[in-house]
């Protein structure tokens, strides 16, 4: 397994800066579009801060990208990608582990495996979902998914298709880790 958190901050910082500069945006413009402070964006670009998933989601949305696209590396020439080569990232706040199982620029499907530790949660703003449709499938453990005010209780094998964009909270209220797969279709 190649946990990209070891060098992720530098690579991510370069990617965030390259996307911003490629659009001719100032830090202030990106901050306004993403709802993230200029100071935090500057720290991310200089690899002095490890952003949470919610922060990354806001930045990606400002660019019109999915969060996975911020981690995207050169596409593979082979259709086969071994588990050891799939990028993995750990959220510094919730400590959840996110594996990018599948992402290809020519295919609108993304597959993400997440391990959410016991008694942890990760939240995302509604703006993160306007470019995608998602289905969440629980592999093991239990997951509480708050979709706006609607609460979904999911056990192993259960799945839910997310509706119109709303704030989402993935929550593990148990003493055991939870693993789930998120299937994302980019619009």
PDB file of C-alpha atoms in Angstrom:
ATOM      1  CA  UNK A   1       0.000   0.000   0.000  1.00  0.00           C
ATOM      2  CA  UNK A   2       1.297   3.431  -0.901  1.00  0.00           C
ATOM      3  CA  UNK A   3      -0.042   5.810   1.702  1.00  0.00           C
ATOM      4  CA  UNK A   4       0.318   9.132  -0.021  1.00  0.00           C
ATOM      5  CA  UNK A   5      -0.051  11.074   3.228  1.00  0.00           C
ATOM      6  CA  UNK A   6       3.748  10.920   3.629  1.00  0.00           C
ATOM      7  CA  UNK A   7       4.353  13.100   0.570  1.00  0.00           C
ATOM      8  CA  UNK A   8       0.750  14.076  -0.096  1.00  0.00           C
ATOM      9  CA  UNK A   9       0.984  17.534   1.406  1.00  0.00           C
ATOM     10  CA  UNK A  10       3.706  18.598  -1.041  1.00  0.00           C
ATOM     11  CA  UNK A  11       2.058  16.993  -4.080  1.00  0.00           C
ATOM     12  CA  UNK A  12      -1.331  18.335  -3.069  1.00  0.00           C
ATOM     13  CA  UNK A  13       0.086  21.801  -2.491  1.00  0.00           C
ATOM     14  CA  UNK A  14       1.650  21.795  -5.953  1.00  0.00           C
ATOM     15  CA  UNK A  15      -1.632  20.602  -7.482  1.00  0.00           C
ATOM     16  CA  UNK A  16      -3.750  23.244  -5.727  1.00  0.00           C
ATOM     17  CA  UNK A  17      -1.318  25.979  -6.788  1.00  0.00           C
ATOM     18  CA  UNK A  18      -1.096  24.697 -10.386  1.00  0.00           C
ATOM     19  CA  UNK A  19      -4.891  24.580 -10.715  1.00  0.00           C
ATOM     20  CA  UNK A  20      -5.191  28.095  -9.284  1.00  0.00           C
ATOM     21  CA  UNK A  21      -2.429  29.563 -11.442  1.00  0.00           C
ATOM     22  CA  UNK A  22      -3.712  27.747 -14.516  1.00  0.00           C
ATOM     23  CA  UNK A  23      -6.984  29.618 -14.101  1.00  0.00           C
ATOM     24  CA  UNK A  24      -5.219  32.913 -13.435  1.00  0.00           C
ATOM     25  CA  UNK A  25      -6.810  33.160  -9.978  1.00  0.00           C
ATOM     26  CA  UNK A  26      -5.316  34.936  -6.988  1.00  0.00           C
ATOM     27  CA  UNK A  27      -5.402  33.335  -3.548  1.00  0.00           C
ATOM     28  CA  UNK A  28      -8.184  35.777  -2.684  1.00  0.00           C
ATOM     29  CA  UNK A  29     -10.281  34.639  -5.660  1.00  0.00           C
ATOM     30  CA  UNK A  30      -9.851  30.959  -4.789  1.00  0.00           C
ATOM     31  CA  UNK A  31     -10.626  31.734  -1.138  1.00  0.00           C
ATOM     32  CA  UNK A  32     -13.856  33.451  -2.153  1.00  0.00           C
ATOM     33  CA  UNK A  33     -14.924  30.635  -4.466  1.00  0.00           C
ATOM     34  CA  UNK A  34     -13.974  27.833  -2.040  1.00  0.00           C
ATOM     35  CA  UNK A  35     -14.980  29.386   1.253  1.00  0.00           C
ATOM     36  CA  UNK A  36     -11.506  28.652   2.633  1.00  0.00           C
ATOM     37  CA  UNK A  37      -9.315  31.384   4.116  1.00  0.00           C
ATOM     38  CA  UNK A  38      -6.395  32.783   2.116  1.00  0.00           C
ATOM     39  CA  UNK A  39      -4.101  31.909   5.020  1.00  0.00           C
ATOM     40  CA  UNK A  40      -5.161  28.242   4.946  1.00  0.00           C
ATOM     41  CA  UNK A  41      -4.857  28.071   1.148  1.00  0.00           C
ATOM     42  CA  UNK A  42      -1.383  29.562   1.345  1.00  0.00           C
ATOM     43  CA  UNK A  43      -0.374  26.982   3.986  1.00  0.00           C
ATOM     44  CA  UNK A  44      -1.786  24.161   1.845  1.00  0.00           C
ATOM     45  CA  UNK A  45       0.109  25.359  -1.228  1.00  0.00           C
ATOM     46  CA  UNK A  46       3.350  25.541   0.810  1.00  0.00           C
ATOM     47  CA  UNK A  47       2.670  22.104   2.385  1.00  0.00           C
ATOM     48  CA  UNK A  48       2.572  23.660   5.849  1.00  0.00           C
ATOM     49  CA  UNK A  49      -0.950  22.403   6.578  1.00  0.00           C
ATOM     50  CA  UNK A  50      -2.681  19.092   6.023  1.00  0.00           C
ATOM     51  CA  UNK A  51      -6.247  19.936   4.982  1.00  0.00           C
ATOM     52  CA  UNK A  52      -9.289  17.971   6.080  1.00  0.00           C
ATOM     53  CA  UNK A  53     -11.501  16.201   3.594  1.00  0.00           C
ATOM     54  CA  UNK A  54     -14.116  18.953   3.945  1.00  0.00           C
ATOM     55  CA  UNK A  55     -11.535  21.617   3.060  1.00  0.00           C
ATOM     56  CA  UNK A  56     -10.271  19.604   0.090  1.00  0.00           C
ATOM     57  CA  UNK A  57     -13.829  19.120  -1.069  1.00  0.00           C
ATOM     58  CA  UNK A  58     -14.447  22.877  -1.021  1.00  0.00           C
ATOM     59  CA  UNK A  59     -11.256  23.541  -3.005  1.00  0.00           C
ATOM     60  CA  UNK A  60     -12.038  20.826  -5.558  1.00  0.00           C
ATOM     61  CA  UNK A  61     -15.576  22.134  -6.013  1.00  0.00           C
ATOM     62  CA  UNK A  62     -14.267  25.649  -6.632  1.00  0.00           C
ATOM     63  CA  UNK A  63     -12.185  24.183  -9.463  1.00  0.00           C
ATOM     64  CA  UNK A  64     -15.113  22.137 -10.795  1.00  0.00           C
ATOM     65  CA  UNK A  65     -13.335  18.914  -9.848  1.00  0.00           C
ATOM     66  CA  UNK A  66     -14.050  15.997  -7.562  1.00  0.00           C
ATOM     67  CA  UNK A  67     -11.846  15.579  -4.523  1.00  0.00           C
ATOM     68  CA  UNK A  68     -10.227  12.557  -6.139  1.00  0.00           C
ATOM     69  CA  UNK A  69      -9.136  14.665  -9.091  1.00  0.00           C
ATOM     70  CA  UNK A  70      -6.950  16.745  -6.758  1.00  0.00           C
ATOM     71  CA  UNK A  71      -4.982  13.566  -6.032  1.00  0.00           C
ATOM     72  CA  UNK A  72      -4.974  12.412  -9.641  1.00  0.00           C
ATOM     73  CA  UNK A  73      -1.605  11.347 -10.940  1.00  0.00           C
ATOM     74  CA  UNK A  74      -0.611  10.623 -14.500  1.00  0.00           C
ATOM     75  CA  UNK A  75      -3.048   8.116 -15.909  1.00  0.00           C
ATOM     76  CA  UNK A  76      -1.930   4.534 -16.048  1.00  0.00           C
ATOM     77  CA  UNK A  77      -1.318   2.923 -19.396  1.00  0.00           C
ATOM     78  CA  UNK A  78      -2.562  -0.393 -18.022  1.00  0.00           C
ATOM     79  CA  UNK A  79      -6.184  -1.112 -17.179  1.00  0.00           C
ATOM     80  CA  UNK A  80      -4.911  -3.105 -14.179  1.00  0.00           C
ATOM     81  CA  UNK A  81      -3.892  -1.260 -11.023  1.00  0.00           C
ATOM     82  CA  UNK A  82      -2.587  -3.269  -8.088  1.00  0.00           C
ATOM     83  CA  UNK A  83      -3.805  -2.419  -4.594  1.00  0.00           C
ATOM     84  CA  UNK A  84      -0.292  -1.270  -3.628  1.00  0.00           C
ATOM     85  CA  UNK A  85      -0.451   1.366  -6.385  1.00  0.00           C
ATOM     86  CA  UNK A  86      -3.850   2.787  -5.472  1.00  0.00           C
ATOM     87  CA  UNK A  87      -3.447   6.196  -3.796  1.00  0.00           C
ATOM     88  CA  UNK A  88      -4.406   6.310  -0.123  1.00  0.00           C
ATOM     89  CA  UNK A  89      -4.935   9.421   1.970  1.00  0.00           C
ATOM     90  CA  UNK A  90      -5.678   9.847   5.681  1.00  0.00           C
ATOM     91  CA  UNK A  91      -7.852  12.730   6.859  1.00  0.00           C
ATOM     92  CA  UNK A  92      -5.926  14.544   9.637  1.00  0.00           C
ATOM     93  CA  UNK A  93      -9.065  15.301  11.663  1.00  0.00           C
ATOM     94  CA  UNK A  94     -11.231  12.164  11.462  1.00  0.00           C
ATOM     95  CA  UNK A  95      -8.279   9.827  10.734  1.00  0.00           C
ATOM     96  CA  UNK A  96     -10.335   8.075   8.098  1.00  0.00           C
ATOM     97  CA  UNK A  97      -8.449   6.279   5.362  1.00  0.00           C
ATOM     98  CA  UNK A  98      -9.503   6.952   1.762  1.00  0.00           C
ATOM     99  CA  UNK A  99      -8.328   4.663  -1.066  1.00  0.00           C
ATOM    100  CA  UNK A 100      -8.846   5.767  -4.650  1.00  0.00           C
ATOM    101  CA  UNK A 101      -9.771   2.401  -6.161  1.00  0.00           C
ATOM    102  CA  UNK A 102     -10.614   3.741  -9.615  1.00  0.00           C
ATOM    103  CA  UNK A 103     -10.284   7.084 -11.354  1.00  0.00           C
ATOM    104  CA  UNK A 104      -9.662   7.735 -15.020  1.00  0.00           C
ATOM    105  CA  UNK A 105     -10.219  11.017 -16.884  1.00  0.00           C
ATOM    106  CA  UNK A 106     -11.965   9.254 -19.778  1.00  0.00           C
ATOM    107  CA  UNK A 107     -14.439   7.425 -17.529  1.00  0.00           C
ATOM    108  CA  UNK A 108     -17.119   9.241 -15.474  1.00  0.00           C
ATOM    109  CA  UNK A 109     -17.026   6.529 -12.769  1.00  0.00           C
ATOM    110  CA  UNK A 110     -14.910   6.834  -9.621  1.00  0.00           C
ATOM    111  CA  UNK A 111     -14.649   4.210  -6.883  1.00  0.00           C
ATOM    112  CA  UNK A 112     -13.458   5.162  -3.404  1.00  0.00           C
ATOM    113  CA  UNK A 113     -13.028   2.835  -0.435  1.00  0.00           C
ATOM    114  CA  UNK A 114     -13.174   4.465   2.995  1.00  0.00           C
ATOM    115  CA  UNK A 115     -12.328   3.116   6.425  1.00  0.00           C
ATOM    116  CA  UNK A 116     -13.957   5.285   9.082  1.00  0.00           C
ATOM    117  CA  UNK A 117     -12.565   4.628  12.572  1.00  0.00           C
ATOM    118  CA  UNK A 118     -14.832   4.033  15.549  1.00  0.00           C
ATOM    119  CA  UNK A 119     -16.665   7.085  16.875  1.00  0.00           C
ATOM    120  CA  UNK A 120     -15.489   9.376  14.053  1.00  0.00           C
ATOM    121  CA  UNK A 121     -17.260  11.405  11.399  1.00  0.00           C
ATOM    122  CA  UNK A 122     -16.497  13.346   8.245  1.00  0.00           C
ATOM    123  CA  UNK A 123     -18.760  16.034   6.860  1.00  0.00           C
ATOM    124  CA  UNK A 124     -19.008  17.584   3.405  1.00  0.00           C
ATOM    125  CA  UNK A 125     -20.938  20.645   2.196  1.00  0.00           C
ATOM    126  CA  UNK A 126     -23.750  20.346  -0.338  1.00  0.00           C
ATOM    127  CA  UNK A 127     -21.569  22.171  -2.869  1.00  0.00           C
ATOM    128  CA  UNK A 128     -19.322  19.089  -3.058  1.00  0.00           C
ATOM    129  CA  UNK A 129     -22.150  17.110  -4.627  1.00  0.00           C
ATOM    130  CA  UNK A 130     -23.433  19.300  -7.435  1.00  0.00           C
ATOM    131  CA  UNK A 131     -21.023  17.772  -9.982  1.00  0.00           C
ATOM    132  CA  UNK A 132     -21.617  14.126  -9.049  1.00  0.00           C
ATOM    133  CA  UNK A 133     -24.094  11.373  -8.247  1.00  0.00           C
ATOM    134  CA  UNK A 134     -23.130   8.903  -5.516  1.00  0.00           C
ATOM    135  CA  UNK A 135     -24.054   5.516  -4.122  1.00  0.00           C
ATOM    136  CA  UNK A 136     -22.646   4.406  -0.762  1.00  0.00           C
ATOM    137  CA  UNK A 137     -22.338   0.656  -0.043  1.00  0.00           C
ATOM    138  CA  UNK A 138     -21.260  -0.559   3.408  1.00  0.00           C
ATOM    139  CA  UNK A 139     -18.709  -3.383   3.257  1.00  0.00           C
ATOM    140  CA  UNK A 140     -18.326  -3.972   7.010  1.00  0.00           C
ATOM    141  CA  UNK A 141     -19.463  -2.367  10.233  1.00  0.00           C
ATOM    142  CA  UNK A 142     -22.239   0.193  10.588  1.00  0.00           C
ATOM    143  CA  UNK A 143     -22.508   3.654   9.074  1.00  0.00           C
ATOM    144  CA  UNK A 144     -24.852   6.494   9.901  1.00  0.00           C
ATOM    145  CA  UNK A 145     -25.188   8.817   6.953  1.00  0.00           C
ATOM    146  CA  UNK A 146     -26.811  12.195   7.548  1.00  0.00           C
ATOM    147  CA  UNK A 147     -28.103  13.576   4.252  1.00  0.00           C
ATOM    148  CA  UNK A 148     -29.315  17.011   5.295  1.00  0.00           C
ATOM    149  CA  UNK A 149     -31.923  16.250   7.974  1.00  0.00           C
ATOM    150  CA  UNK A 150     -32.471  12.695   6.698  1.00  0.00           C
ATOM    151  CA  UNK A 151     -30.746   9.930   8.673  1.00  0.00           C
ATOM    152  CA  UNK A 152     -29.750   6.640   7.014  1.00  0.00           C
ATOM    153  CA  UNK A 153     -28.655   3.728   9.239  1.00  0.00           C
ATOM    154  CA  UNK A 154     -26.611   1.284   7.162  1.00  0.00           C
ATOM    155  CA  UNK A 155     -25.218  -2.138   8.060  1.00  0.00           C
ATOM    156  CA  UNK A 156     -22.873  -4.375   6.075  1.00  0.00           C
ATOM    157  CA  UNK A 157     -24.358  -4.979   2.619  1.00  0.00           C
ATOM    158  CA  UNK A 158     -26.742  -2.007   2.754  1.00  0.00           C
ATOM    159  CA  UNK A 159     -26.507   0.762   0.177  1.00  0.00           C
ATOM    160  CA  UNK A 160     -28.020   4.189  -0.315  1.00  0.00           C
ATOM    161  CA  UNK A 161     -28.137   6.437  -3.361  1.00  0.00           C
ATOM    162  CA  UNK A 162     -27.622  10.057  -2.382  1.00  0.00           C
ATOM    163  CA  UNK A 163     -30.315  12.463  -3.524  1.00  0.00           C
ATOM    164  CA  UNK A 164     -30.091  16.118  -4.530  1.00  0.00           C
ATOM    165  CA  UNK A 165     -27.068  17.969  -3.133  1.00  0.00           C
ATOM    166  CA  UNK A 166     -27.258  18.570   0.613  1.00  0.00           C
ATOM    167  CA  UNK A 167     -24.768  18.662   3.467  1.00  0.00           C
ATOM    168  CA  UNK A 168     -23.594  15.121   4.192  1.00  0.00           C
ATOM    169  CA  UNK A 169     -22.063  13.628   7.339  1.00  0.00           C
ATOM    170  CA  UNK A 170     -20.595  10.122   7.324  1.00  0.00           C
ATOM    171  CA  UNK A 171     -20.644   8.970  10.956  1.00  0.00           C
ATOM    172  CA  UNK A 172     -19.468   5.822  12.702  1.00  0.00           C
ATOM    173  CA  UNK A 173     -21.293   5.751  16.033  1.00  0.00           C
ATOM    174  CA  UNK A 174     -19.985   2.306  16.995  1.00  0.00           C
ATOM    175  CA  UNK A 175     -16.861   0.990  18.739  1.00  0.00           C
ATOM    176  CA  UNK A 176     -15.737  -0.840  15.557  1.00  0.00           C
ATOM    177  CA  UNK A 177     -14.310   0.579  12.310  1.00  0.00           C
ATOM    178  CA  UNK A 178     -16.598   0.822   9.314  1.00  0.00           C
ATOM    179  CA  UNK A 179     -15.580   0.192   5.692  1.00  0.00           C
ATOM    180  CA  UNK A 180     -17.656   1.430   2.801  1.00  0.00           C
ATOM    181  CA  UNK A 181     -17.400   1.994  -0.917  1.00  0.00           C
ATOM    182  CA  UNK A 182     -18.516   5.194  -2.608  1.00  0.00           C
ATOM    183  CA  UNK A 183     -19.354   4.898  -6.303  1.00  0.00           C
ATOM    184  CA  UNK A 184     -19.267   8.331  -7.903  1.00  0.00           C
ATOM    185  CA  UNK A 185     -20.435   9.292 -11.364  1.00  0.00           C
ATOM    186  CA  UNK A 186     -19.208  12.666 -12.570  1.00  0.00           C
ATOM    187  CA  UNK A 187     -21.790  14.681 -14.504  1.00  0.00           C
TER     188      UNK A 187
END
